[in-house]
Amino acid sequence: MKDNKKVVYWLLTGCALIFIMVVVGGITRLTNSGLSISNYKLIQGIVPPMNQQEWVDAFELYKQYPEYQKLHYHFNLEDFKGIYFWEWIHRVIGRLIGVVFIIPFLYFLFTKQLTKSTIRKAILLLCLGGFQGFMGWYMVKSGLVDRPSVSHYRLAAHLMTAFITFAYSFWVALDIIYKNKLKPSVPSMKKWIWVGMIILILQITWGAFVAGLDAGFIHNSWPLMAEGKWIHETVYIELKPVWKNFIAGKSGVQFVHRYLAFFVVAAILIIWSKAKKLALTRAQKNGVNLLVFIVCIQFLLGVFTLIYQVPVWLGVTHQVGAFCLLAAMTFVLHRFSK
């Protein structure tokens, strides 16, 4: 039987692993661990240093790069081991995702358990996964030249590739789960859900900009950016020309991320209000209700993450919230499209 339950379990396992990778990636970022491994070895990199001499060699390599020289110059070997762990586990999970996607795909392909449509979608998934791995190394390279941090543009591209790969994997799984439960799409709802999806993707992108620029550590008040001010003056004077502040200035990207949050909430409330007027399936109704619940939680997480100046656990939880919100939006879009 083609596109059977085993195929669904395979796709959902991939989704779960991408989720875990995003969580570990968030911890890696917030603990400044991402540049601790400055080389890339596809096979050998799976095994961490196994003895004292190998740890010393890895630490000596780390010392040759800007993060140690400009930021972590006070680190000893034990400090280095702490940050090495998170980057190593992040990379291992990335390799595991590759294995989990490729090996079962080949098995399902050769045993003819996939429809032609699913084969095409799976090939696209493999391409997305490969591109995600490339973007990870491309991001790391930007922090090994002359500054102790990665490009926030490359960080955003790396994160968004992971989110998009997850969303598409989930979509393909939903295609199979609901293949016998199709109903006419609702064009008016689909339009608004797409609007919400686009705003959410923009919000997640600017969240990555905030993370890449450490912009969450400034203007730690809410709802005002500073005492008596909705817009801090540094939003538009930090960089020249003015527009550059909103993609590369700390105050500017935080400003965009702050106020895009209101647009995300508004878009989802519009979806919810319009859905209430329709005769919905249980899946549609539950999806929309879950979407509203998650966006409320995520909004509060964002506020507390800002106020408490991005403690690791809150920062990671906020990133997980974005992931869950994207999953819920993907589910709702699917259920109102097919």
Tab-separated table of C-alpha atoms in Angstrom:
chain	number	residue	atom	x	y	z
A	1	MET	CA	0.000	0.000	0.000
A	2	LYS	CA	1.402	3.370	-1.016
A	3	ASP	CA	1.644	6.384	1.335
A	4	ASN	CA	0.858	4.208	4.348
A	5	LYS	CA	1.138	4.888	8.085
A	6	LYS	CA	4.847	4.040	8.070
A	7	VAL	CA	5.450	6.917	5.665
A	8	VAL	CA	3.510	9.263	7.961
A	9	TYR	CA	5.545	8.119	10.982
A	10	TRP	CA	8.738	8.710	9.002
A	11	LEU	CA	7.742	12.273	8.121
A	12	LEU	CA	6.554	13.086	11.651
A	13	THR	CA	9.786	11.662	13.089
A	14	GLY	CA	11.657	14.055	10.830
A	15	CYS	CA	9.472	16.897	12.114
A	16	ALA	CA	10.224	15.931	15.719
A	17	LEU	CA	13.969	15.839	15.055
A	18	ILE	CA	13.879	19.251	13.385
A	19	PHE	CA	12.018	20.549	16.443
A	20	ILE	CA	14.721	19.139	18.746
A	21	MET	CA	17.419	20.613	16.541
A	22	VAL	CA	15.824	24.065	16.694
A	23	VAL	CA	15.649	23.832	20.506
A	24	VAL	CA	19.296	22.789	20.771
A	25	GLY	CA	20.200	25.460	18.220
A	26	GLY	CA	18.528	28.064	20.432
A	27	ILE	CA	20.522	26.889	23.452
A	28	THR	CA	23.676	26.895	21.344
A	29	ARG	CA	23.041	30.480	20.310
A	30	LEU	CA	22.113	31.764	23.774
A	31	THR	CA	25.130	30.131	25.424
A	32	ASN	CA	27.494	31.525	22.762
A	33	SER	CA	28.506	27.989	21.809
A	34	GLY	CA	28.043	28.155	18.046
A	35	LEU	CA	31.644	28.977	17.135
A	36	SER	CA	33.305	26.463	19.450
A	37	ILE	CA	33.904	24.002	16.591
A	38	SER	CA	35.713	25.859	13.843
A	39	ASN	CA	36.101	23.032	11.312
A	40	TYR	CA	33.675	20.741	9.554
A	41	LYS	CA	34.187	16.990	9.210
A	42	LEU	CA	31.105	15.161	7.982
A	43	ILE	CA	31.999	11.710	9.362
A	44	GLN	CA	34.809	12.340	11.866
A	45	GLY	CA	32.868	15.226	13.401
A	46	ILE	CA	30.370	12.782	14.888
A	47	VAL	CA	32.961	11.727	17.492
A	48	PRO	CA	33.911	14.403	20.068
A	49	PRO	CA	37.420	14.627	21.579
A	50	MET	CA	37.973	11.344	23.426
A	51	ASN	CA	41.060	12.075	25.517
A	52	GLN	CA	42.926	14.960	27.100
A	53	GLN	CA	45.236	15.547	24.150
A	54	GLU	CA	42.336	15.716	21.684
A	55	TRP	CA	40.583	18.239	23.924
A	56	VAL	CA	43.755	20.336	24.111
A	57	ASP	CA	44.105	20.217	20.318
A	58	ALA	CA	40.454	21.297	19.855
A	59	PHE	CA	40.939	24.151	22.331
A	60	GLU	CA	44.135	25.289	20.615
A	61	LEU	CA	42.247	25.404	17.300
A	62	TYR	CA	39.490	27.465	18.934
A	63	LYS	CA	42.116	29.933	20.202
A	64	GLN	CA	43.042	30.819	16.621
A	65	TYR	CA	39.690	32.490	15.943
A	66	PRO	CA	38.096	35.837	16.903
A	67	GLU	CA	35.591	34.519	19.473
A	68	TYR	CA	38.355	33.334	21.790
A	69	GLN	CA	40.682	36.249	21.049
A	70	LYS	CA	38.072	38.990	21.543
A	71	LEU	CA	35.368	37.505	23.757
A	72	HIS	CA	36.359	34.270	25.513
A	73	TYR	CA	40.062	34.976	26.089
A	74	HIS	CA	39.555	34.185	29.783
A	75	PHE	CA	38.297	30.643	29.052
A	76	ASN	CA	40.127	27.605	30.324
A	77	LEU	CA	39.756	24.078	28.969
A	78	GLU	CA	36.779	23.267	31.195
A	79	ASP	CA	34.939	26.395	30.040
A	80	PHE	CA	35.607	25.383	26.438
A	81	LYS	CA	34.200	21.888	27.020
A	82	GLY	CA	30.941	23.464	28.187
A	83	ILE	CA	30.327	25.384	24.966
A	84	TYR	CA	31.748	22.624	22.755
A	85	PHE	CA	29.051	20.217	23.941
A	86	TRP	CA	26.108	22.257	22.635
A	87	GLU	CA	27.593	22.875	19.203
A	88	TRP	CA	28.637	19.222	18.923
A	89	ILE	CA	25.179	17.867	19.838
A	90	HIS	CA	23.609	20.400	17.446
A	91	ARG	CA	25.732	19.092	14.580
A	92	VAL	CA	25.138	15.451	15.486
A	93	ILE	CA	21.370	16.004	15.432
A	94	GLY	CA	21.763	17.609	12.002
A	95	ARG	CA	23.527	14.509	10.707
A	96	LEU	CA	20.895	12.281	12.326
A	97	ILE	CA	18.151	14.198	10.524
A	98	GLY	CA	19.945	13.554	7.238
A	99	VAL	CA	20.102	9.819	7.947
A	100	VAL	CA	16.461	9.701	9.081
A	101	PHE	CA	15.299	11.397	5.894
A	102	ILE	CA	17.557	9.630	3.375
A	103	ILE	CA	17.601	5.972	4.504
A	104	PRO	CA	13.824	5.485	4.950
A	105	PHE	CA	13.196	7.439	1.740
A	106	LEU	CA	15.361	5.002	-0.211
A	107	TYR	CA	13.650	2.055	1.494
A	108	PHE	CA	10.152	3.369	0.702
A	109	LEU	CA	11.246	4.222	-2.835
A	110	PHE	CA	12.685	0.797	-3.657
A	111	THR	CA	9.764	-1.041	-2.007
A	112	LYS	CA	7.341	1.137	-3.988
A	113	GLN	CA	5.501	2.485	-0.947
A	114	LEU	CA	5.398	6.090	-2.181
A	115	THR	CA	3.115	7.689	-4.755
A	116	LYS	CA	4.714	9.774	-7.488
A	117	SER	CA	3.449	12.926	-5.795
A	118	THR	CA	5.054	11.997	-2.460
A	119	ILE	CA	8.307	11.056	-4.206
A	120	ARG	CA	8.520	14.543	-5.707
A	121	LYS	CA	7.756	16.147	-2.347
A	122	ALA	CA	10.301	13.947	-0.563
A	123	ILE	CA	13.027	14.896	-3.056
A	124	LEU	CA	12.271	18.552	-2.360
A	125	LEU	CA	12.526	17.811	1.368
A	126	LEU	CA	15.940	16.235	0.866
A	127	CYS	CA	17.075	19.323	-1.052
A	128	LEU	CA	15.812	21.585	1.734
A	129	GLY	CA	17.639	19.466	4.311
A	130	GLY	CA	20.878	19.626	2.348
A	131	PHE	CA	20.545	23.378	1.943
A	132	GLN	CA	19.893	23.693	5.692
A	133	GLY	CA	23.170	21.911	6.434
A	134	PHE	CA	25.026	24.163	4.004
A	135	MET	CA	23.504	27.280	5.586
A	136	GLY	CA	24.662	26.120	9.018
A	137	TRP	CA	28.293	25.978	7.930
A	138	TYR	CA	27.953	29.153	5.848
A	139	MET	CA	26.680	30.890	8.994
A	140	VAL	CA	29.541	29.598	11.164
A	141	LYS	CA	32.118	30.749	8.585
A	142	SER	CA	30.964	34.346	9.016
A	143	GLY	CA	32.132	34.279	12.635
A	144	LEU	CA	35.602	32.885	11.918
A	145	VAL	CA	37.059	35.815	10.003
A	146	ASP	CA	37.317	39.067	11.929
A	147	ARG	CA	34.519	39.222	14.492
A	148	PRO	CA	33.366	36.967	17.356
A	149	SER	CA	29.813	36.534	16.082
A	150	VAL	CA	27.991	35.213	13.052
A	151	SER	CA	26.169	37.325	10.481
A	152	HIS	CA	22.615	37.903	11.676
A	153	TYR	CA	21.465	37.591	8.066
A	154	ARG	CA	23.001	34.127	7.797
A	155	LEU	CA	21.603	33.188	11.208
A	156	ALA	CA	18.133	34.182	10.026
A	157	ALA	CA	18.553	32.222	6.785
A	158	HIS	CA	19.729	29.150	8.727
A	159	LEU	CA	16.806	29.333	11.158
A	160	MET	CA	14.173	30.013	8.508
A	161	THR	CA	15.406	27.109	6.388
A	162	ALA	CA	14.873	24.842	9.398
A	163	PHE	CA	11.390	26.254	10.012
A	164	ILE	CA	10.410	25.926	6.347
A	165	THR	CA	11.772	22.371	6.150
A	166	PHE	CA	9.702	21.473	9.206
A	167	ALA	CA	6.564	23.141	7.859
A	168	TYR	CA	6.861	21.396	4.503
A	169	SER	CA	7.542	18.005	6.128
A	170	PHE	CA	4.456	18.517	8.278
A	171	TRP	CA	2.434	19.542	5.211
A	172	VAL	CA	3.425	16.392	3.319
A	173	ALA	CA	2.472	14.269	6.336
A	174	LEU	CA	-0.899	16.043	6.524
A	175	ASP	CA	-1.469	15.356	2.821
A	176	ILE	CA	-1.249	11.650	3.582
A	177	ILE	CA	-3.148	11.737	6.898
A	178	TYR	CA	-6.089	13.588	5.339
A	179	LYS	CA	-5.954	12.121	1.818
A	180	ASN	CA	-9.398	10.569	2.266
A	181	LYS	CA	-10.854	13.550	4.117
A	182	LEU	CA	-10.680	16.262	1.489
A	183	LYS	CA	-13.338	18.950	1.237
A	184	PRO	CA	-13.676	22.124	-0.851
A	185	SER	CA	-11.239	24.801	0.222
A	186	VAL	CA	-12.486	28.059	1.715
A	187	PRO	CA	-10.899	30.789	-0.471
A	188	SER	CA	-11.819	33.700	1.817
A	189	MET	CA	-10.291	31.951	4.840
A	190	LYS	CA	-7.313	30.701	2.881
A	191	LYS	CA	-6.481	34.284	1.902
A	192	TRP	CA	-6.443	35.484	5.507
A	193	ILE	CA	-4.485	32.466	6.705
A	194	TRP	CA	-1.841	33.185	4.057
A	195	VAL	CA	-1.693	36.791	5.263
A	196	GLY	CA	-1.159	35.506	8.795
A	197	MET	CA	1.468	33.044	7.597
A	198	ILE	CA	3.459	35.718	5.759
A	199	ILE	CA	3.378	38.077	8.749
A	200	LEU	CA	4.436	35.215	11.027
A	201	ILE	CA	7.375	34.321	8.766
A	202	LEU	CA	8.465	37.967	8.774
A	203	GLN	CA	8.169	38.039	12.568
A	204	ILE	CA	10.275	34.897	12.966
A	205	THR	CA	12.870	36.357	10.588
A	206	TRP	CA	13.132	39.538	12.631
A	207	GLY	CA	13.289	37.425	15.772
A	208	ALA	CA	16.381	35.804	14.272
A	209	PHE	CA	17.787	39.276	13.544
A	210	VAL	CA	17.198	40.196	17.201
A	211	ALA	CA	19.005	37.022	18.297
A	212	GLY	CA	21.897	37.526	15.887
A	213	LEU	CA	22.469	41.123	16.989
A	214	ASP	CA	21.838	40.436	20.715
A	215	ALA	CA	19.161	43.111	20.427
A	216	GLY	CA	17.072	41.548	23.180
A	217	PHE	CA	19.482	42.876	25.793
A	218	ILE	CA	18.534	46.517	25.239
A	219	HIS	CA	15.307	48.473	25.830
A	220	ASN	CA	14.132	45.886	28.362
A	221	SER	CA	10.791	47.481	29.194
A	222	TRP	CA	7.287	46.936	27.851
A	223	PRO	CA	5.069	48.233	26.301
A	224	LEU	CA	7.273	51.347	26.016
A	225	MET	CA	10.803	51.062	24.631
A	226	ALA	CA	12.012	53.637	27.131
A	227	GLU	CA	10.483	55.791	29.823
A	228	GLY	CA	7.651	57.688	28.162
A	229	LYS	CA	8.638	56.566	24.659
A	230	TRP	CA	7.004	54.106	22.289
A	231	ILE	CA	9.891	54.564	19.840
A	232	HIS	CA	13.406	55.002	21.199
A	233	GLU	CA	15.409	57.618	19.280
A	234	THR	CA	18.188	55.110	18.532
A	235	VAL	CA	15.716	53.233	16.327
A	236	TYR	CA	16.349	55.665	13.478
A	237	ILE	CA	19.732	57.293	14.263
A	238	GLU	CA	21.939	54.285	15.034
A	239	LEU	CA	22.871	53.645	11.382
A	240	LYS	CA	22.900	55.517	8.107
A	241	PRO	CA	20.913	55.490	5.866
A	242	VAL	CA	17.799	55.354	8.048
A	243	TRP	CA	16.325	52.216	6.438
A	244	LYS	CA	19.364	50.171	7.444
A	245	ASN	CA	18.396	50.543	11.107
A	246	PHE	CA	15.414	48.260	10.576
A	247	ILE	CA	17.466	45.330	9.270
A	248	ALA	CA	20.869	45.841	10.914
A	249	GLY	CA	20.506	48.192	13.898
A	250	LYS	CA	19.913	46.705	17.343
A	251	SER	CA	17.205	49.193	18.296
A	252	GLY	CA	15.638	49.103	14.849
A	253	VAL	CA	15.277	45.334	14.593
A	254	GLN	CA	13.920	45.138	18.123
A	255	PHE	CA	11.400	47.848	17.213
A	256	VAL	CA	10.223	45.858	14.178
A	257	HIS	CA	10.044	42.621	16.179
A	258	ARG	CA	8.084	44.327	18.983
A	259	TYR	CA	5.391	45.767	16.768
A	260	LEU	CA	5.140	42.959	14.226
A	261	ALA	CA	3.964	40.881	17.189
A	262	PHE	CA	0.772	42.949	17.321
A	263	PHE	CA	0.174	42.317	13.622
A	264	VAL	CA	0.610	38.561	14.130
A	265	VAL	CA	-1.934	38.614	16.962
A	266	ALA	CA	-4.331	40.771	14.932
A	267	ALA	CA	-4.109	38.494	11.868
A	268	ILE	CA	-4.837	35.404	13.951
A	269	LEU	CA	-7.762	37.067	15.718
A	270	ILE	CA	-9.210	37.992	12.306
A	271	ILE	CA	-8.835	34.351	11.202
A	272	TRP	CA	-10.582	33.232	14.399
A	273	SER	CA	-13.441	35.739	14.056
A	274	LYS	CA	-14.076	34.788	10.421
A	275	ALA	CA	-13.887	31.074	11.206
A	276	LYS	CA	-16.595	31.449	13.870
A	277	LYS	CA	-19.097	32.346	11.134
A	278	LEU	CA	-18.494	29.139	9.179
A	279	ALA	CA	-19.615	25.543	9.543
A	280	LEU	CA	-16.279	23.912	10.371
A	281	THR	CA	-14.972	20.390	10.634
A	282	ARG	CA	-13.609	19.372	14.019
A	283	ALA	CA	-10.036	19.622	12.698
A	284	GLN	CA	-10.613	23.151	11.388
A	285	LYS	CA	-12.239	24.328	14.606
A	286	ASN	CA	-9.584	22.783	16.840
A	287	GLY	CA	-6.815	24.165	14.642
A	288	VAL	CA	-8.094	27.734	14.785
A	289	ASN	CA	-8.676	27.559	18.553
A	290	LEU	CA	-5.184	26.156	19.081
A	291	LEU	CA	-3.755	28.936	16.920
A	292	VAL	CA	-5.343	31.605	19.138
A	293	PHE	CA	-4.163	29.875	22.318
A	294	ILE	CA	-0.565	29.539	21.121
A	295	VAL	CA	-0.291	33.119	19.858
A	296	CYS	CA	-1.447	34.435	23.251
A	297	ILE	CA	1.152	32.323	25.058
A	298	GLN	CA	3.835	33.289	22.558
A	299	PHE	CA	3.054	36.998	22.931
A	300	LEU	CA	3.427	36.756	26.713
A	301	LEU	CA	6.654	34.769	26.349
A	302	GLY	CA	8.037	37.513	24.124
A	303	VAL	CA	7.187	40.189	26.690
A	304	PHE	CA	8.764	38.283	29.581
A	305	THR	CA	11.827	37.352	27.523
A	306	LEU	CA	12.399	41.049	26.870
A	307	ILE	CA	11.702	42.241	30.417
A	308	TYR	CA	14.004	39.644	31.999
A	309	GLN	CA	16.761	40.291	29.448
A	310	VAL	CA	16.719	36.961	27.649
A	311	PRO	CA	17.576	34.277	30.210
A	312	VAL	CA	18.482	31.088	28.337
A	313	TRP	CA	15.392	29.128	29.391
A	314	LEU	CA	13.011	31.929	28.404
A	315	GLY	CA	14.791	32.622	25.133
A	316	VAL	CA	14.603	28.953	24.161
A	317	THR	CA	10.956	28.701	25.265
A	318	HIS	CA	10.114	31.751	23.155
A	319	GLN	CA	11.769	30.123	20.133
A	320	VAL	CA	9.828	26.922	20.800
A	321	GLY	CA	6.662	29.042	20.901
A	322	ALA	CA	7.441	30.392	17.437
A	323	PHE	CA	7.936	26.846	16.216
A	324	CYS	CA	4.595	25.709	17.658
A	325	LEU	CA	2.856	28.747	16.194
A	326	LEU	CA	4.224	27.967	12.734
A	327	ALA	CA	3.089	24.343	13.107
A	328	ALA	CA	-0.426	25.436	14.087
A	329	MET	CA	-0.586	27.935	11.215
A	330	THR	CA	0.574	25.243	8.778
A	331	PHE	CA	-2.103	22.868	10.047
A	332	VAL	CA	-4.847	25.494	9.769
A	333	LEU	CA	-3.746	26.497	6.266
A	334	HIS	CA	-3.776	22.846	5.204
A	335	ARG	CA	-7.231	22.184	6.623
A	336	PHE	CA	-8.749	25.223	4.916
A	337	SER	CA	-6.948	24.494	1.618
A	338	LYS	CA	-7.935	20.857	1.070
